[in-house]
Amino acid sequence: MSTMTLLSFDFGTKSIGVAVGQQLTGTARPLTAIKANDGIPDWNTIERLIKEWLPDRVVVGLPLNMDGTEQPLTARARKFANRLHGRFGVQVELHDERLSTVEARADLFARGGFRALTKGSVDSLSAVIILESWFENH
């Protein structure tokens, strides 16, 4: 079995959560949340993360409505994924992220109450949930 390193991104217009994981263990951990300006990230920060972790694949959360239909943010997440591939040449996969933010908030709240619910920690934990969900499906 190969030991693939993956980065995952929880795309948002104000903040993009990032996590790293190993396919061998099927686990991920939060790295950071990158500030975004109307969905446009600091590409230099993303470049540093890609150079540091050298991921074999990148997973981007695909925000869908509960019935599986697309929402306005869905197209923007796809565009972000395409830009990641275009800029850095990494293999990018989109993964359904329904309920990842809800799950992240519940998990953080259970561990630290309202104080734990900072935007960055929610977004980076959402990226962990997206990646671990991807592992379960592959």
PDB file of N, CA, C and O in Angstrom, residues 33-64:
ATOM      1  N   ALA A  33      -5.695  28.099   8.578  1.00  0.00           N
ATOM      2  CA  ALA A  33      -6.767  28.668   7.756  1.00  0.00           C
ATOM      3  C   ALA A  33      -6.163  29.883   7.069  1.00  0.00           C
ATOM      4  O   ALA A  33      -5.506  30.710   7.709  1.00  0.00           O
ATOM      5  N   ILE A  34      -6.329  29.943   5.767  1.00  0.00           N
ATOM      6  CA  ILE A  34      -5.763  31.021   4.962  1.00  0.00           C
ATOM      7  C   ILE A  34      -6.850  32.063   4.728  1.00  0.00           C
ATOM      8  O   ILE A  34      -7.950  31.717   4.300  1.00  0.00           O
ATOM      9  N   LYS A  35      -6.536  33.301   5.027  1.00  0.00           N
ATOM     10  CA  LYS A  35      -7.498  34.374   4.754  1.00  0.00           C
ATOM     11  C   LYS A  35      -7.720  34.476   3.254  1.00  0.00           C
ATOM     12  O   LYS A  35      -6.801  34.300   2.465  1.00  0.00           O
ATOM     13  N   ALA A  36      -8.966  34.736   2.887  1.00  0.00           N
ATOM     14  CA  ALA A  36      -9.300  34.913   1.476  1.00  0.00           C
ATOM     15  C   ALA A  36     -10.058  36.226   1.326  1.00  0.00           C
ATOM     16  O   ALA A  36     -10.779  36.642   2.232  1.00  0.00           O
ATOM     17  N   ASN A  37      -9.859  36.857   0.198  1.00  0.00           N
ATOM     18  CA  ASN A  37     -10.551  38.099  -0.112  1.00  0.00           C
ATOM     19  C   ASN A  37     -11.569  37.794  -1.206  1.00  0.00           C
ATOM     20  O   ASN A  37     -11.192  37.640  -2.364  1.00  0.00           O
ATOM     21  N   ASP A  38     -12.839  37.654  -0.814  1.00  0.00           N
ATOM     22  CA  ASP A  38     -13.903  37.261  -1.735  1.00  0.00           C
ATOM     23  C   ASP A  38     -13.532  35.989  -2.509  1.00  0.00           C
ATOM     24  O   ASP A  38     -13.708  35.899  -3.723  1.00  0.00           O
ATOM     25  N   GLY A  39     -12.981  35.013  -1.794  1.00  0.00           N
ATOM     26  CA  GLY A  39     -12.655  33.726  -2.396  1.00  0.00           C
ATOM     27  C   GLY A  39     -11.270  33.641  -3.006  1.00  0.00           C
ATOM     28  O   GLY A  39     -10.852  32.587  -3.464  1.00  0.00           O
ATOM     29  N   ILE A  40     -10.549  34.763  -3.024  1.00  0.00           N
ATOM     30  CA  ILE A  40      -9.200  34.751  -3.599  1.00  0.00           C
ATOM     31  C   ILE A  40      -8.192  34.617  -2.460  1.00  0.00           C
ATOM     32  O   ILE A  40      -8.080  35.500  -1.614  1.00  0.00           O
ATOM     33  N   PRO A  41      -7.475  33.492  -2.439  1.00  0.00           N
ATOM     34  CA  PRO A  41      -6.543  33.245  -1.330  1.00  0.00           C
ATOM     35  C   PRO A  41      -5.205  33.936  -1.557  1.00  0.00           C
ATOM     36  O   PRO A  41      -4.935  34.454  -2.637  1.00  0.00           O
ATOM     37  N   ASP A  42      -4.393  33.888  -0.527  1.00  0.00           N
ATOM     38  CA  ASP A  42      -2.998  34.292  -0.664  1.00  0.00           C
ATOM     39  C   ASP A  42      -2.282  33.101  -1.305  1.00  0.00           C
ATOM     40  O   ASP A  42      -1.981  32.104  -0.655  1.00  0.00           O
ATOM     41  N   TRP A  43      -2.079  33.197  -2.619  1.00  0.00           N
ATOM     42  CA  TRP A  43      -1.484  32.072  -3.355  1.00  0.00           C
ATOM     43  C   TRP A  43      -0.070  31.754  -2.883  1.00  0.00           C
ATOM     44  O   TRP A  43       0.373  30.612  -2.982  1.00  0.00           O
ATOM     45  N   ASN A  44       0.653  32.752  -2.342  1.00  0.00           N
ATOM     46  CA  ASN A  44       2.011  32.496  -1.840  1.00  0.00           C
ATOM     47  C   ASN A  44       1.973  31.549  -0.643  1.00  0.00           C
ATOM     48  O   ASN A  44       2.831  30.673  -0.503  1.00  0.00           O
ATOM     49  N   THR A  45       0.971  31.709   0.224  1.00  0.00           N
ATOM     50  CA  THR A  45       0.830  30.807   1.370  1.00  0.00           C
ATOM     51  C   THR A  45       0.523  29.395   0.892  1.00  0.00           C
ATOM     52  O   THR A  45       1.096  28.419   1.382  1.00  0.00           O
ATOM     53  N   ILE A  46      -0.362  29.275  -0.093  1.00  0.00           N
ATOM     54  CA  ILE A  46      -0.696  27.953  -0.633  1.00  0.00           C
ATOM     55  C   ILE A  46       0.537  27.325  -1.285  1.00  0.00           C
ATOM     56  O   ILE A  46       0.817  26.142  -1.094  1.00  0.00           O
ATOM     57  N   GLU A  47       1.300  28.127  -2.008  1.00  0.00           N
ATOM     58  CA  GLU A  47       2.525  27.620  -2.634  1.00  0.00           C
ATOM     59  C   GLU A  47       3.500  27.097  -1.581  1.00  0.00           C
ATOM     60  O   GLU A  47       4.099  26.032  -1.744  1.00  0.00           O
ATOM     61  N   ARG A  48       3.645  27.836  -0.473  1.00  0.00           N
ATOM     62  CA  ARG A  48       4.542  27.387   0.610  1.00  0.00           C
ATOM     63  C   ARG A  48       4.075  26.050   1.180  1.00  0.00           C
ATOM     64  O   ARG A  48       4.892  25.158   1.437  1.00  0.00           O
ATOM     65  N   LEU A  49       2.765  25.912   1.379  1.00  0.00           N
ATOM     66  CA  LEU A  49       2.229  24.656   1.921  1.00  0.00           C
ATOM     67  C   LEU A  49       2.472  23.494   0.955  1.00  0.00           C
ATOM     68  O   LEU A  49       2.848  22.397   1.380  1.00  0.00           O
ATOM     69  N   ILE A  50       2.282  23.733  -0.319  1.00  0.00           N
ATOM     70  CA  ILE A  50       2.493  22.669  -1.314  1.00  0.00           C
ATOM     71  C   ILE A  50       3.975  22.297  -1.386  1.00  0.00           C
ATOM     72  O   ILE A  50       4.322  21.109  -1.452  1.00  0.00           O
ATOM     73  N   LYS A  51       4.855  23.292  -1.327  1.00  0.00           N
ATOM     74  CA  LYS A  51       6.296  22.991  -1.350  1.00  0.00           C
ATOM     75  C   LYS A  51       6.733  22.272  -0.075  1.00  0.00           C
ATOM     76  O   LYS A  51       7.617  21.417  -0.109  1.00  0.00           O
ATOM     77  N   GLU A  52       6.124  22.635   1.053  1.00  0.00           N
ATOM     78  CA  GLU A  52       6.495  22.003   2.323  1.00  0.00           C
ATOM     79  C   GLU A  52       6.025  20.555   2.399  1.00  0.00           C
ATOM     80  O   GLU A  52       6.765  19.666   2.804  1.00  0.00           O
ATOM     81  N   TRP A  53       4.776  20.286   1.999  1.00  0.00           N
ATOM     82  CA  TRP A  53       4.190  18.958   2.175  1.00  0.00           C
ATOM     83  C   TRP A  53       4.301  18.072   0.941  1.00  0.00           C
ATOM     84  O   TRP A  53       4.113  16.860   1.048  1.00  0.00           O
ATOM     85  N   LEU A  54       4.563  18.663  -0.239  1.00  0.00           N
ATOM     86  CA  LEU A  54       4.674  17.902  -1.488  1.00  0.00           C
ATOM     87  C   LEU A  54       3.571  16.847  -1.618  1.00  0.00           C
ATOM     88  O   LEU A  54       3.843  15.648  -1.706  1.00  0.00           O
ATOM     89  N   PRO A  55       2.314  17.283  -1.627  1.00  0.00           N
ATOM     90  CA  PRO A  55       1.223  16.311  -1.648  1.00  0.00           C
ATOM     91  C   PRO A  55       1.156  15.534  -2.954  1.00  0.00           C
ATOM     92  O   PRO A  55       1.432  16.072  -4.019  1.00  0.00           O
ATOM     93  N   ASP A  56       0.809  14.246  -2.837  1.00  0.00           N
ATOM     94  CA  ASP A  56       0.585  13.410  -4.023  1.00  0.00           C
ATOM     95  C   ASP A  56      -0.751  13.768  -4.666  1.00  0.00           C
ATOM     96  O   ASP A  56      -0.950  13.538  -5.854  1.00  0.00           O
ATOM     97  N   ARG A  57      -1.647  14.320  -3.854  1.00  0.00           N
ATOM     98  CA  ARG A  57      -2.974  14.697  -4.332  1.00  0.00           C
ATOM     99  C   ARG A  57      -3.520  15.766  -3.402  1.00  0.00           C
ATOM    100  O   ARG A  57      -3.166  15.828  -2.239  1.00  0.00           O
ATOM    101  N   VAL A  58      -4.407  16.587  -3.951  1.00  0.00           N
ATOM    102  CA  VAL A  58      -5.079  17.624  -3.176  1.00  0.00           C
ATOM    103  C   VAL A  58      -6.583  17.375  -3.267  1.00  0.00           C
ATOM    104  O   VAL A  58      -7.099  17.070  -4.340  1.00  0.00           O
ATOM    105  N   VAL A  59      -7.253  17.479  -2.141  1.00  0.00           N
ATOM    106  CA  VAL A  59      -8.705  17.299  -2.098  1.00  0.00           C
ATOM    107  C   VAL A  59      -9.337  18.635  -1.724  1.00  0.00           C
ATOM    108  O   VAL A  59      -8.937  19.265  -0.748  1.00  0.00           O
ATOM    109  N   VAL A  60     -10.298  19.063  -2.522  1.00  0.00           N
ATOM    110  CA  VAL A  60     -11.020  20.305  -2.255  1.00  0.00           C
ATOM    111  C   VAL A  60     -12.469  19.951  -1.946  1.00  0.00           C
ATOM    112  O   VAL A  60     -13.109  19.219  -2.702  1.00  0.00           O
ATOM    113  N   GLY A  61     -12.950  20.458  -0.820  1.00  0.00           N
ATOM    114  CA  GLY A  61     -14.340  20.213  -0.441  1.00  0.00           C
ATOM    115  C   GLY A  61     -15.291  20.866  -1.429  1.00  0.00           C
ATOM    116  O   GLY A  61     -15.095  22.011  -1.828  1.00  0.00           O
ATOM    117  N   LEU A  62     -16.304  20.112  -1.848  1.00  0.00           N
ATOM    118  CA  LEU A  62     -17.292  20.623  -2.792  1.00  0.00           C
ATOM    119  C   LEU A  62     -18.589  20.910  -2.035  1.00  0.00           C
ATOM    120  O   LEU A  62     -19.266  19.989  -1.591  1.00  0.00           O
ATOM    121  N   PRO A  63     -18.908  22.196  -1.862  1.00  0.00           N
ATOM    122  CA  PRO A  63     -20.121  22.529  -1.106  1.00  0.00           C
ATOM    123  C   PRO A  63     -21.381  22.294  -1.942  1.00  0.00           C
ATOM    124  O   PRO A  63     -21.527  22.856  -3.026  1.00  0.00           O
ATOM    125  N   LEU A  64     -22.226  21.426  -1.453  1.00  0.00           N
ATOM    126  CA  LEU A  64     -23.492  21.114  -2.136  1.00  0.00           C
ATOM    127  C   LEU A  64     -24.644  21.343  -1.163  1.00  0.00           C
ATOM    128  O   LEU A  64     -24.458  21.308   0.054  1.00  0.00           O
TER     129      LEU A  64
END
